[in-house]
XYZ file of C-alpha atoms in Angstrom:
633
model
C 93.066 -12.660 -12.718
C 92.481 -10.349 -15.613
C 89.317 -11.054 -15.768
C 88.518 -10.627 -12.457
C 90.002 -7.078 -12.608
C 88.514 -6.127 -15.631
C 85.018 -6.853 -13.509
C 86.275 -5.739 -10.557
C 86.767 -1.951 -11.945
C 83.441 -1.471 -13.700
C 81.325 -2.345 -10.374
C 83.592 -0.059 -8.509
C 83.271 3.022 -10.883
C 79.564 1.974 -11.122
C 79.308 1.824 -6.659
C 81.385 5.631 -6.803
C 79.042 6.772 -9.024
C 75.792 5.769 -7.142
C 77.526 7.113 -3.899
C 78.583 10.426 -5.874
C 74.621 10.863 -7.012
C 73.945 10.394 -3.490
C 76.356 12.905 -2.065
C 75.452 14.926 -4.987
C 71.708 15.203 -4.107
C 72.250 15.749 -0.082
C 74.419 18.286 -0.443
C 75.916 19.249 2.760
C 73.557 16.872 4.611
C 75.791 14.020 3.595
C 78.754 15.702 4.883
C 76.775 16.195 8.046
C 75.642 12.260 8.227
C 79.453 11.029 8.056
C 80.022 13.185 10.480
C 77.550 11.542 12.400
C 78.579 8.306 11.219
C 82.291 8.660 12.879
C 80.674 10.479 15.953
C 78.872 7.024 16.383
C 82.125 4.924 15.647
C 83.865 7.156 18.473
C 81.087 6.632 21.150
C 81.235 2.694 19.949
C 84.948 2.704 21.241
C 84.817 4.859 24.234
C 82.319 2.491 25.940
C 84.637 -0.669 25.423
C 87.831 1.243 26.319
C 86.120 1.603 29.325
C 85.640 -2.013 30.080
C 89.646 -2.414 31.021
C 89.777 -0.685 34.078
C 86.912 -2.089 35.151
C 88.364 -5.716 33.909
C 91.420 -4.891 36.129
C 89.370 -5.152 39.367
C 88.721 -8.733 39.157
C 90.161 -10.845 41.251
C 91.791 -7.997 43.858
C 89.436 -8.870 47.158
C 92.363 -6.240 49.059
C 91.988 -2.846 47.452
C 89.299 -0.072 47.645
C 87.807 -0.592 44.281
C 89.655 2.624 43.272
C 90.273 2.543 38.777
C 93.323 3.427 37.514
C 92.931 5.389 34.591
C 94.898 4.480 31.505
C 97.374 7.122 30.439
C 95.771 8.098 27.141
C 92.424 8.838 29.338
C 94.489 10.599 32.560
C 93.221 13.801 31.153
C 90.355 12.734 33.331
C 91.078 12.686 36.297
C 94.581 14.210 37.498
C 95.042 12.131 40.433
C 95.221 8.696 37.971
C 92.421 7.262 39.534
C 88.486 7.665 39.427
C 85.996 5.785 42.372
C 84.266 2.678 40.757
C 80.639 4.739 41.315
C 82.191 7.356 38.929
C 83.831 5.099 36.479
C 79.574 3.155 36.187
C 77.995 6.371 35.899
C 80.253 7.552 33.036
C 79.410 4.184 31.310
C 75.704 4.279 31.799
C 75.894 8.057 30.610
C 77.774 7.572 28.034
C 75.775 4.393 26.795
C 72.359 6.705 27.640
C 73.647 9.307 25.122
C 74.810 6.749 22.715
C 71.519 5.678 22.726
C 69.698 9.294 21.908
C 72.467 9.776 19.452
C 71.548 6.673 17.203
C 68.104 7.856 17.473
C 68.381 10.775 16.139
C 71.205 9.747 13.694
C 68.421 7.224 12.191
C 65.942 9.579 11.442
C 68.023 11.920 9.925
C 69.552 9.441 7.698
C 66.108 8.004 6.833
C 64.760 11.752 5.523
C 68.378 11.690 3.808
C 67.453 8.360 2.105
C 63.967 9.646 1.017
C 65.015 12.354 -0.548
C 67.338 11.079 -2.403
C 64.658 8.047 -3.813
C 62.105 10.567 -4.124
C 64.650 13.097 -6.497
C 65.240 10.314 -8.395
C 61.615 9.183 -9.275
C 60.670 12.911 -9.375
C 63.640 12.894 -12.087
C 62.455 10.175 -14.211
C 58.731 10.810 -13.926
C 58.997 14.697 -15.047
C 61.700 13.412 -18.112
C 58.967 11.147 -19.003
C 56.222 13.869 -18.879
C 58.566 16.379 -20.499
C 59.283 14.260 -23.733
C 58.173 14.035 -26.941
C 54.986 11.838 -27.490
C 56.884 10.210 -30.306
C 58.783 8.229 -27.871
C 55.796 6.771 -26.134
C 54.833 5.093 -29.602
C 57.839 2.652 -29.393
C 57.693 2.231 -25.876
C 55.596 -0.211 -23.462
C 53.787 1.509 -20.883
C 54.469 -1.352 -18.416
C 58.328 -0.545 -18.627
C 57.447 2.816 -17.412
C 54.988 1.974 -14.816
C 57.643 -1.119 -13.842
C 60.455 1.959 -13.353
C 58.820 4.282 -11.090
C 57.404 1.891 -8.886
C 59.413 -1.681 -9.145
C 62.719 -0.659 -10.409
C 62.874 2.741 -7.621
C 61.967 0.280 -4.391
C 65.144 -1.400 -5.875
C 67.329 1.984 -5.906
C 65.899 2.724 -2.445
C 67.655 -0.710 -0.971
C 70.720 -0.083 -2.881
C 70.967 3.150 -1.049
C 70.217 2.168 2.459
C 72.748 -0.776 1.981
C 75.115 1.751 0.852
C 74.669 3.953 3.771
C 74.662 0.650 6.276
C 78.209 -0.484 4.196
C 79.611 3.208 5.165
C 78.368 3.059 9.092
C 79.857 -0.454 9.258
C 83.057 0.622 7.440
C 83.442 3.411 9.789
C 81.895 1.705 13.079
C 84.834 -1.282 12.356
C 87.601 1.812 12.348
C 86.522 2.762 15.258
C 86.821 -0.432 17.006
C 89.907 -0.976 15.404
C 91.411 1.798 16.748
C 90.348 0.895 20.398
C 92.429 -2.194 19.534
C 95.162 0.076 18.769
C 95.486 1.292 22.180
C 95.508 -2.035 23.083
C 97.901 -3.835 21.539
C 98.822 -3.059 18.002
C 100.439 -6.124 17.058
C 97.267 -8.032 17.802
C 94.738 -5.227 15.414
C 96.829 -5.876 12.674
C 96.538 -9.538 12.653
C 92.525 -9.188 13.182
C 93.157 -6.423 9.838
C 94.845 -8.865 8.331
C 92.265 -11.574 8.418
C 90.088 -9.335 8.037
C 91.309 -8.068 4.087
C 92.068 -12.004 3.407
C 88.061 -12.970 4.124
C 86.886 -9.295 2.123
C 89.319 -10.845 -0.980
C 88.076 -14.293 -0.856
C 84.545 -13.133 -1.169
C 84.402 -11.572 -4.253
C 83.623 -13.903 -6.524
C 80.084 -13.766 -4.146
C 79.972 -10.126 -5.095
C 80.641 -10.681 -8.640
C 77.425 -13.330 -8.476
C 75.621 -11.038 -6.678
C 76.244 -8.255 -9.562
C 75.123 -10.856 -12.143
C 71.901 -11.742 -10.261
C 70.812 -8.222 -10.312
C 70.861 -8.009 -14.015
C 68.772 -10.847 -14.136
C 66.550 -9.656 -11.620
C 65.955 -6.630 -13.311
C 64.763 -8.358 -16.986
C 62.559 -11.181 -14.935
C 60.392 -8.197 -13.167
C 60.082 -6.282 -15.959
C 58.505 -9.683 -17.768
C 56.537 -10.190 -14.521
C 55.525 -6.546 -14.211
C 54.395 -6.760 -18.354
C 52.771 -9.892 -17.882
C 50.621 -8.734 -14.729
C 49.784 -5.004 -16.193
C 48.750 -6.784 -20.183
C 46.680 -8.748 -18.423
C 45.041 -6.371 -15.882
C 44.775 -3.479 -18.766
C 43.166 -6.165 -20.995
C 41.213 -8.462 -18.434
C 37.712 -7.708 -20.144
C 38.773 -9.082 -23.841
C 40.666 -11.870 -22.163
C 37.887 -13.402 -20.102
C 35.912 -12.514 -23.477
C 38.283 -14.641 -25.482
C 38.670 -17.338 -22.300
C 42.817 -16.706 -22.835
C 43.184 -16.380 -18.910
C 45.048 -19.417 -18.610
C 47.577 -18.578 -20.700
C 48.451 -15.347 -18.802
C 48.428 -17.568 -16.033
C 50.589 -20.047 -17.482
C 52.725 -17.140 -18.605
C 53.337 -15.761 -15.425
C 53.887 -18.799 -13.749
C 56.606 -19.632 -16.115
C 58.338 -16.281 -15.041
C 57.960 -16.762 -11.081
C 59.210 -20.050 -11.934
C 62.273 -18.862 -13.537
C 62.897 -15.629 -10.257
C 62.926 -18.600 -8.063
C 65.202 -21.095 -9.676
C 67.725 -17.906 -10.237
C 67.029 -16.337 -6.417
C 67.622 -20.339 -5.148
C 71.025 -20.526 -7.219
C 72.020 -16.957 -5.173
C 71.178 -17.979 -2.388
C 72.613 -21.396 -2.623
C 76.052 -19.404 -3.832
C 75.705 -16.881 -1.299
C 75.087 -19.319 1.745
C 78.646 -20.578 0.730
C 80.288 -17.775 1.180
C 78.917 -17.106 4.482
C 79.829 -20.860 5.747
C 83.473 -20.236 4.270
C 83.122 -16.671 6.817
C 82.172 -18.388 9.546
C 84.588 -21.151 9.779
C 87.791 -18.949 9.052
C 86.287 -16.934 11.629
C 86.430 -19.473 14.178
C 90.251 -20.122 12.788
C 91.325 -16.688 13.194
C 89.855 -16.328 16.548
C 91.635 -19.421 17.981
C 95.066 -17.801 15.935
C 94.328 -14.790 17.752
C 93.571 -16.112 21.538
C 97.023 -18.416 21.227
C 99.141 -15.737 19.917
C 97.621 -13.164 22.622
C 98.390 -16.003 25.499
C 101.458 -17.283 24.165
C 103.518 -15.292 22.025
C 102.368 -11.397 23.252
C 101.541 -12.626 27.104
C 98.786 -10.244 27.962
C 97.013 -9.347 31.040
C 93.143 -11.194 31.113
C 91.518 -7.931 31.005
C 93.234 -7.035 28.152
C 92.830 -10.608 25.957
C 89.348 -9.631 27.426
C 88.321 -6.778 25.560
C 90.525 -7.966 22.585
C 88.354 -10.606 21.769
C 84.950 -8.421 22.979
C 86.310 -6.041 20.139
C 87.509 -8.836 17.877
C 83.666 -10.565 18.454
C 82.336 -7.317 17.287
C 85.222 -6.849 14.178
C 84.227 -10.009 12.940
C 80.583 -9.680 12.205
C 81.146 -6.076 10.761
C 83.548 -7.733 7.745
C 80.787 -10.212 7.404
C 78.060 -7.345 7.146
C 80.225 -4.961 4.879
C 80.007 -8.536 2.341
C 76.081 -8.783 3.014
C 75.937 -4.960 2.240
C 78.270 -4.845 -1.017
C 76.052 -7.736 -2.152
C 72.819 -6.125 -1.387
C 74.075 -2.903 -3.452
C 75.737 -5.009 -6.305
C 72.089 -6.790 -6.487
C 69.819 -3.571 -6.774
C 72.432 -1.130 -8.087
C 71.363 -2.290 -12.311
C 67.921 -1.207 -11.429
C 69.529 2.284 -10.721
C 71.102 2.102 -14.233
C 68.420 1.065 -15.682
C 65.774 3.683 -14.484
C 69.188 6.129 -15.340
C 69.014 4.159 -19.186
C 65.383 5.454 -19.721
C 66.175 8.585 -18.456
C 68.376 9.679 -20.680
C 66.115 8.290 -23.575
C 63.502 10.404 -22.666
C 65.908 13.335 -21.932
C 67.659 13.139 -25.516
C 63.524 13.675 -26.545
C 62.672 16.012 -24.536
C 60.039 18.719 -25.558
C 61.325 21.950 -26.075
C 59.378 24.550 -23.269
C 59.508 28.334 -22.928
C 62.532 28.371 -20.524
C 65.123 26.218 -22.629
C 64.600 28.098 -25.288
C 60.881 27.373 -26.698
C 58.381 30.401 -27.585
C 55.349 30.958 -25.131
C 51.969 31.893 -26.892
C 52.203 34.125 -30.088
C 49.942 31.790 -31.997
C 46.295 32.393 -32.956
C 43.481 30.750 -35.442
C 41.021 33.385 -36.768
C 41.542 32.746 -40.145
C 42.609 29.116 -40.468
C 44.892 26.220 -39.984
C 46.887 24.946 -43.159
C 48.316 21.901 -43.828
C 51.366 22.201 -46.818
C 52.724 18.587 -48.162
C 52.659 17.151 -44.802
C 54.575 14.102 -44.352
C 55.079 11.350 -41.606
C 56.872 7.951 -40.774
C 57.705 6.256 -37.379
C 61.269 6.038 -36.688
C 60.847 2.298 -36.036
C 59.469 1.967 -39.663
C 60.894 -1.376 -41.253
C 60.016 -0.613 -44.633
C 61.050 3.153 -44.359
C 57.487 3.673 -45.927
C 55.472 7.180 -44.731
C 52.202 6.479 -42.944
C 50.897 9.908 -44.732
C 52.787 11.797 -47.853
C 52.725 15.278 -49.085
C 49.150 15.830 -47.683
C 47.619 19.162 -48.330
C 44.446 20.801 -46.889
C 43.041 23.499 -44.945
C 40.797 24.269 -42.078
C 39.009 27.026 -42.023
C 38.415 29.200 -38.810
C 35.183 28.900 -37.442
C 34.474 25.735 -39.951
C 33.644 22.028 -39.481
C 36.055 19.755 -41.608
C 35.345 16.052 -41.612
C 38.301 13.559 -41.972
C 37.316 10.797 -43.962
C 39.041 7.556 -45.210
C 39.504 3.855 -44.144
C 41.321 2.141 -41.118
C 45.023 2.767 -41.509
C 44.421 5.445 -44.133
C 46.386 7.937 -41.317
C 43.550 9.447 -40.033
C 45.358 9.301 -36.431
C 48.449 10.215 -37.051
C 47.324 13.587 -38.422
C 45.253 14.492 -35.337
C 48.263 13.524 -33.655
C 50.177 16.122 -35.477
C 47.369 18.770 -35.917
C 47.401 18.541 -32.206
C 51.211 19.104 -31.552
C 51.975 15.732 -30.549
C 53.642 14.247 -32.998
C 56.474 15.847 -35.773
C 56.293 16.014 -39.229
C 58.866 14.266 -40.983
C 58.627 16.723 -43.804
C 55.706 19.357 -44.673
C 54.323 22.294 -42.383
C 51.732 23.234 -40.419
C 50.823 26.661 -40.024
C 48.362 28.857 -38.016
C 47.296 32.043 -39.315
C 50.343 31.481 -41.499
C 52.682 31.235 -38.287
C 54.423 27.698 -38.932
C 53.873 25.274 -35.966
C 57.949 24.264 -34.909
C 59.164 22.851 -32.302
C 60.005 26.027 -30.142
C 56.094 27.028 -30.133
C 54.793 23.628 -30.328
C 53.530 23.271 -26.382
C 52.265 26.551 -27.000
C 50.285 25.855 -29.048
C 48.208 22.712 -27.410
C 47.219 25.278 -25.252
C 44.738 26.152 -28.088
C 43.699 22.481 -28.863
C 41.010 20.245 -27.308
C 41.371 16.375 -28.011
C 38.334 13.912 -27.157
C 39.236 10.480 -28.698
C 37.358 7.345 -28.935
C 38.881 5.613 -26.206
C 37.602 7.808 -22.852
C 40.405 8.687 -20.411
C 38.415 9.081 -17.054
C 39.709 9.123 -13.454
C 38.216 7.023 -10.630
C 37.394 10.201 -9.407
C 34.289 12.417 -8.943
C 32.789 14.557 -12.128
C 33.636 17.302 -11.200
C 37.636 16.424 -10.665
C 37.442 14.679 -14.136
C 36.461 18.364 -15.974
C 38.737 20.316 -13.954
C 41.591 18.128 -15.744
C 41.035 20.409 -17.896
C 40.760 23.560 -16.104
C 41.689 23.175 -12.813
C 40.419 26.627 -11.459
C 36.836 26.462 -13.052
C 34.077 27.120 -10.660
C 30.744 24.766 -10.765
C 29.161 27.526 -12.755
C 31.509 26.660 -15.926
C 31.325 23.113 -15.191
C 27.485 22.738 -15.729
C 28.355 25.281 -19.140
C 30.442 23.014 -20.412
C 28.205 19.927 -19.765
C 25.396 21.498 -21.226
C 27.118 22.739 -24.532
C 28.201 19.199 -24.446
C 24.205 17.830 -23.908
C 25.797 16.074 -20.664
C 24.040 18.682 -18.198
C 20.570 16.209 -18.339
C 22.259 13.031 -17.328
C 24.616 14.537 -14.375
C 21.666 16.098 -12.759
C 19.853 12.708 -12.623
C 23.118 11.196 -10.683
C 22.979 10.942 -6.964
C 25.544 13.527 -6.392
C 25.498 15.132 -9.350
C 28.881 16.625 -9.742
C 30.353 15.113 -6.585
C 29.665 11.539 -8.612
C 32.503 9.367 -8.678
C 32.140 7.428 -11.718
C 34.364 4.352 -10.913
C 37.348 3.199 -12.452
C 37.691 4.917 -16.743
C 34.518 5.900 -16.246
C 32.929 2.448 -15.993
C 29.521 3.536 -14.449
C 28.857 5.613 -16.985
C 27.333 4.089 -20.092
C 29.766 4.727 -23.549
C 27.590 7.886 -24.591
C 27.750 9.699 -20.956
C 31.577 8.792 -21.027
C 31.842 10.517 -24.174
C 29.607 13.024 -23.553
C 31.936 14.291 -20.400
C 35.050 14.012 -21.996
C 33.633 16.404 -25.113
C 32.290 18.644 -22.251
C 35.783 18.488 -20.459
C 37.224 19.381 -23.747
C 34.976 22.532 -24.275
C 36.222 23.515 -20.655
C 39.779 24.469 -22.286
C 37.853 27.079 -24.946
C 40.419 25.578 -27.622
C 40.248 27.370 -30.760
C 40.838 23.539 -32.281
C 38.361 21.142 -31.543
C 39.413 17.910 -32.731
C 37.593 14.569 -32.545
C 38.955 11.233 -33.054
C 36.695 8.987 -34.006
C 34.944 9.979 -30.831
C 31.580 8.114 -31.350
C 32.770 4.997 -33.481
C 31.310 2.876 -30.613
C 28.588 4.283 -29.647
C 24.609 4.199 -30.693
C 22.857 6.006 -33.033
C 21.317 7.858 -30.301
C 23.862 8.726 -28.538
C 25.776 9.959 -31.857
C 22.910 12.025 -32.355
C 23.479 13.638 -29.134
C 27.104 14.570 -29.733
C 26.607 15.268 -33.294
C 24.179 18.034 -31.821
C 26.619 19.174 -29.256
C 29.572 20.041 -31.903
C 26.831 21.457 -34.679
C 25.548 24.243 -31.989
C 29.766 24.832 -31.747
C 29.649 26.152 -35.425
C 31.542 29.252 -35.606
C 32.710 29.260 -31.979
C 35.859 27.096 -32.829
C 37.025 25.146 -35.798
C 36.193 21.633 -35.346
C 38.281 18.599 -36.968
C 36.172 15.772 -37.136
C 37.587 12.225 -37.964
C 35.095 9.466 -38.576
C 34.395 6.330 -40.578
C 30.325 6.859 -40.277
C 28.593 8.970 -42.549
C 26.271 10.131 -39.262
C 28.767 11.580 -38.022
C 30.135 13.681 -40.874
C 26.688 15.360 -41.834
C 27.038 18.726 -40.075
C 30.594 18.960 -41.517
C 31.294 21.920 -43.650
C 34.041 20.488 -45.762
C 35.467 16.953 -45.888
C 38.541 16.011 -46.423
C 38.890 11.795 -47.881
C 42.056 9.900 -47.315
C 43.105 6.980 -48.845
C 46.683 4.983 -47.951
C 48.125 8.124 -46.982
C 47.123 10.224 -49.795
C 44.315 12.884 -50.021
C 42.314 11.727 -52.517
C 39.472 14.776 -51.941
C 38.822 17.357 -50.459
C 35.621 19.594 -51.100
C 32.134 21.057 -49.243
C 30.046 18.526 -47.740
C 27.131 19.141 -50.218
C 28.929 18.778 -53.218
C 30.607 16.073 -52.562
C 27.788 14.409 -51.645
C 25.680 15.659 -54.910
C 28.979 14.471 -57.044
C 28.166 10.605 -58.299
C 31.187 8.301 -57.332
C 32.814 10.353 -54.627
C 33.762 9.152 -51.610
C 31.469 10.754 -49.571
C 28.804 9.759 -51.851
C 29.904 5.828 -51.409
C 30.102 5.762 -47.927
C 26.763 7.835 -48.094
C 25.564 4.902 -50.235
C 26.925 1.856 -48.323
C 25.488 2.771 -45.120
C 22.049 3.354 -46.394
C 22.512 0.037 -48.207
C 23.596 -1.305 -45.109
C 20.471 0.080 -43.261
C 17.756 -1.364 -45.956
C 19.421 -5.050 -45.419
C 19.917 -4.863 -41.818
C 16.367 -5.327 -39.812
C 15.356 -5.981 -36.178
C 14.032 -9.506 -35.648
C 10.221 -8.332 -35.587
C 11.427 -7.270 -39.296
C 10.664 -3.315 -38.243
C 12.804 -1.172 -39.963
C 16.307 0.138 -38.102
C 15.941 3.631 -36.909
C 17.516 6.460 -38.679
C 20.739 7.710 -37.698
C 22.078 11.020 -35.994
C 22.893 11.731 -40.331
C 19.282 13.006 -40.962
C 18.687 15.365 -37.739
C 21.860 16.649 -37.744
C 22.502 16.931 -41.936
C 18.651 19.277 -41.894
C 21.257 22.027 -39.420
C 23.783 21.611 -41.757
C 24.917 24.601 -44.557
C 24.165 22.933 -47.686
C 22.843 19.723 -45.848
């Protein structure tokens, strides 16, 4: 028993709450729908209270068919009678408006319902948005994705089963007070059975709670399973690994049917159990009414109409608890990752966070700059107590190998990420986290993995800039050598370019995205290993694109390939975190045993030893064409 209380008061609190959210978000519309609700209890009753008189007519062949009116209802008509013609004309009117009524009382609680789902998605979805990027880094995309689109159709069926459990709450007061007037005796032994079968059933409710925890964790494995495989569908047909996303998932929808089987198998119980003590109390209730109470046929008549229609509703306000103990955890859950994200949120210019007030016209530094992920076994920094500058107008390469933290500083340099320790300032204003969405308005990102919509070109570079006219759209493609390409496509701008971009070839991909970039006029130009997969020719073509941007912007370039580091005016060499140099392009590469120099080296080395199979030598790279434009190249 103390067990069953201690569960009994958490899903209870838990139910309030949901129903308080819900009142909370309607406002006085949810006043106005219970209002409705008992309107449609009362109009319920009034057409079976007006059964009896009716019922009293049978079997009296002598009279004029004249209804006596029972004396709660003489207020209508004085002379205690009506004519039977008036007596079926109120009941087909009143059944006629009962019917317009619930029409009308649907629809509005339907818009009530939608609102209330869609403030809740809207909620989540602009907490997500709002937060700090940091988050996203220990996060699975899928669990997000699963949340506003799996988890939200579960919230929307724990609401309308909510709403149906108060209309069938109320509808079985109202027909429980027709059985008042009646014969009171007999509605509280129907109450009575009633509360005995609610009782009995809970431990169907408390399975039902227990299955929607479990439901919850088996679509968010069949949501990951489906959305890593989908994402990733080109490397795993590459790799021939399908069938073991296929095994995978089977296992899961293998597992969601065992458990939804053992529900229903549970559940199916409970509603046998209903039905027989049903058919108990009704037989209880038709010999006491005969034998103990002795009442008239028409009034053991609409007794048992109203106790057929009693019955059901305690059977329906079980199915409806069920249905909102089963989809209420997916409301806590979507409320769980809410909060996360809330407790990260991004500081903006209303709560508190400084609008604008940052420029770059003389240069961006970087002062013992620091950085580890809070999820960081080891506790070690992915960069420490790294110091550089950038100077306005400049182009700075970012050099180093894979997992040197190449990344991670673009990711700060661009106000995504936080420095654990260090600063970054612009024009000696220190980059915080009151002016830190501020200033991204005066950054442009292209990375090496092309973010593209399924969408036309034009809607893909007014990401960027929503209110740009053609005229700065075919500016920005031709700064970014894309201008050549899009005029050869069958719409030109009005191109839709498939799914990320995928009838595009790598180059024109990146070649848009740099253009899209330019369309912001950032006065930080950063690129993230932009080309890393592309051709030499194509790197040649954006290598040419961000020279002729020399002095128009300062330009952060991050790159393993020496061809893509030759119009640089200063490079900056990484190495496990560390800066290990920093210094102009040309001296660096003059200086014997740099870095620049080695990586200089080993891809010419590479070059020599590498040849075609007619044994012609490779082509040069973007390096030589683009180092003759460079200062000191």
């Amino acid at each position: 028993m103390a067990w069953s209380t201690k569960l009994r008061l958490p899903l209870l609190r838990d139910v309030a709450g949901f129903g308080g959210v819900m009142a909370q978000i309607g406002g006085r519309r949810t006043v106005t729908a219970l209002a409705f609700l008992i309107l449609g209890s009362l109009t319920e009753g009034l057409s079976i209270l007006l059964l009896i008189p009716l019922l009293h007519l049978i079997g009296n062949a002598d009279q004029d068919f004249a209804v006596r009116v029972p004396g709660a209802l003489r207020w209508l008509a004085p002379g205690g009678t009506l004519s039977l013609a008036t007596v079926l004309c109120l009941l087909v009117g009143l059944v006629a408006l009962q019917a317009m009524f619930n029409r009308f009382k649907s629809l509005y609680m339907a818009r009530l319902l939608y609102d209330f789902v869609n403030r809740v998605r809207m909620n989540l979805f602009e907490s997500i948005g709002k937060a700090r990027w940091g988050v996203f880094t220990r996060m699975r995309s899928s669990d997000l994705d699963h949340a506003l689109t799996g988890d939200i159709d579960r919230v929307q069926a724990a609401a309308f089963s909510l709403l149906m459990l108060a209309q069938t709450t109320l509808l079985l007061a109202g027909y429980l007070a027709v059985s008042l007037f009646i014969s009171p005796v007999m509605t509280y032994f129907a109450i009575l059975i009633g509360v005995l079968l609610f009782i009995a059933l809970q431990p169907f409710r408390a399975r039902a709670t227990a299955y929607g925890r479990v439901l919850t964790s088996r679509r968010q494995e069949q949501y990951r399973t489906v959305s890593e495989f989908l994402g990733g569908i080109k490397v795993a047909k590459s790799l021939n690994v399908e069938a073991s996303y296929f095994a995978q998932l089977r296992a899961t929808l293998e597992t969601m049917k065992a458990d939804n089987i053992a529900y229903v198998r549970n559940s199916t119980i409970g509603t046998a159990l209903f039905q027989v003590a049903s058919v108990i109390g009704l037989s209880l209730f038709i010999y006491i009414a005969l034998v103990r109470f002795h009442l008239s046929l028409a009034e053991i008549v609409v007794l048992l109409l109203v106790f057929m229609r009693v019955a059901p509703r305690f059977m329906e306000m079980q199915t409806q608890a069920q249905q909102v103990l089963i989809n209420l955890p997916a409301y806590g859950a979507m409320q769980a990752l809410q909060a996360r994200f809330d407790a990260e949120r991004e500081m903006e210019p209303g709560d508190g966070g400084q609008d604008g007030g940052l420029s770059l016209k003389t240069g961006l530094d970087i002062r013992d700059l620091s950085f580890a992920y809070g999820n960081n076994s080891d506790g070690r920094p992915v960069v420490s107590s790294i110091t550089f500058g950038l100077p306005a107008g400049k182009v700075t390469a970012l050099i180093g190998p894979s997992g040197s933290g190449k990344s991670t500083i673009a990711d700060m340099l661009l106000g995504l990420l936080e420095p654990t320790e260090g600063r970054i300032l612009a024009d000696g204003v220190e980059i915080t986290t009151k002016n830190r969405r501020a200033w991204r308005d005066q950054v442009a990102y292209v990375p090496q993995d092309v973010f593209l919509l399924h969408d036309t070109v034009a809607a893909n570079l007014r990401l960027a800039a929503p209110q740009a006219g053609d005229e700065e759209l075919w500016a920005a493609l031709k700064k970014a050598n894309a201008a050549d390409f899009v005029e050869r496509l069958d719409l030109r701008l009005e191109t839709v370019v498939g799914d990320r971009g995928v009838r595009l070839s790598g180059g024109e991909r990146q070649r848009v995205a740099l253009a899209r970039a330019l369309l912001r006029k950032p006065s930080l130009l950063i690129l993230d290993e932009a080309t890393s997969a592309l051709d030499w020719q194509n790197q040649s073509l954006v290598a040419q694109s961000i020279d002729v941007l020399r002095g128009e912007m300062t330009i952060l370039t991050i790159a393993h390939r020496p061809s893509m580091i030759a119009f640089a005016d200063w490079v900056v060499a990484l190495e496990n975190g560390r800066v290990v140099e920093v210094g102009q392009y040309r001296q660096l590469k003059a200086r014997s045993g740099s870095r620049l120099a080695r990586m200089l080296s080993g891809e010419r080395a590479e070059r020599e030893t590498a040849t075609p199979a007619d044994g012609a030598p490779l082509p040069a790279p973007a390096e030589r064409s683009a180092e003759a434009a460079a200062p000191g190249g």
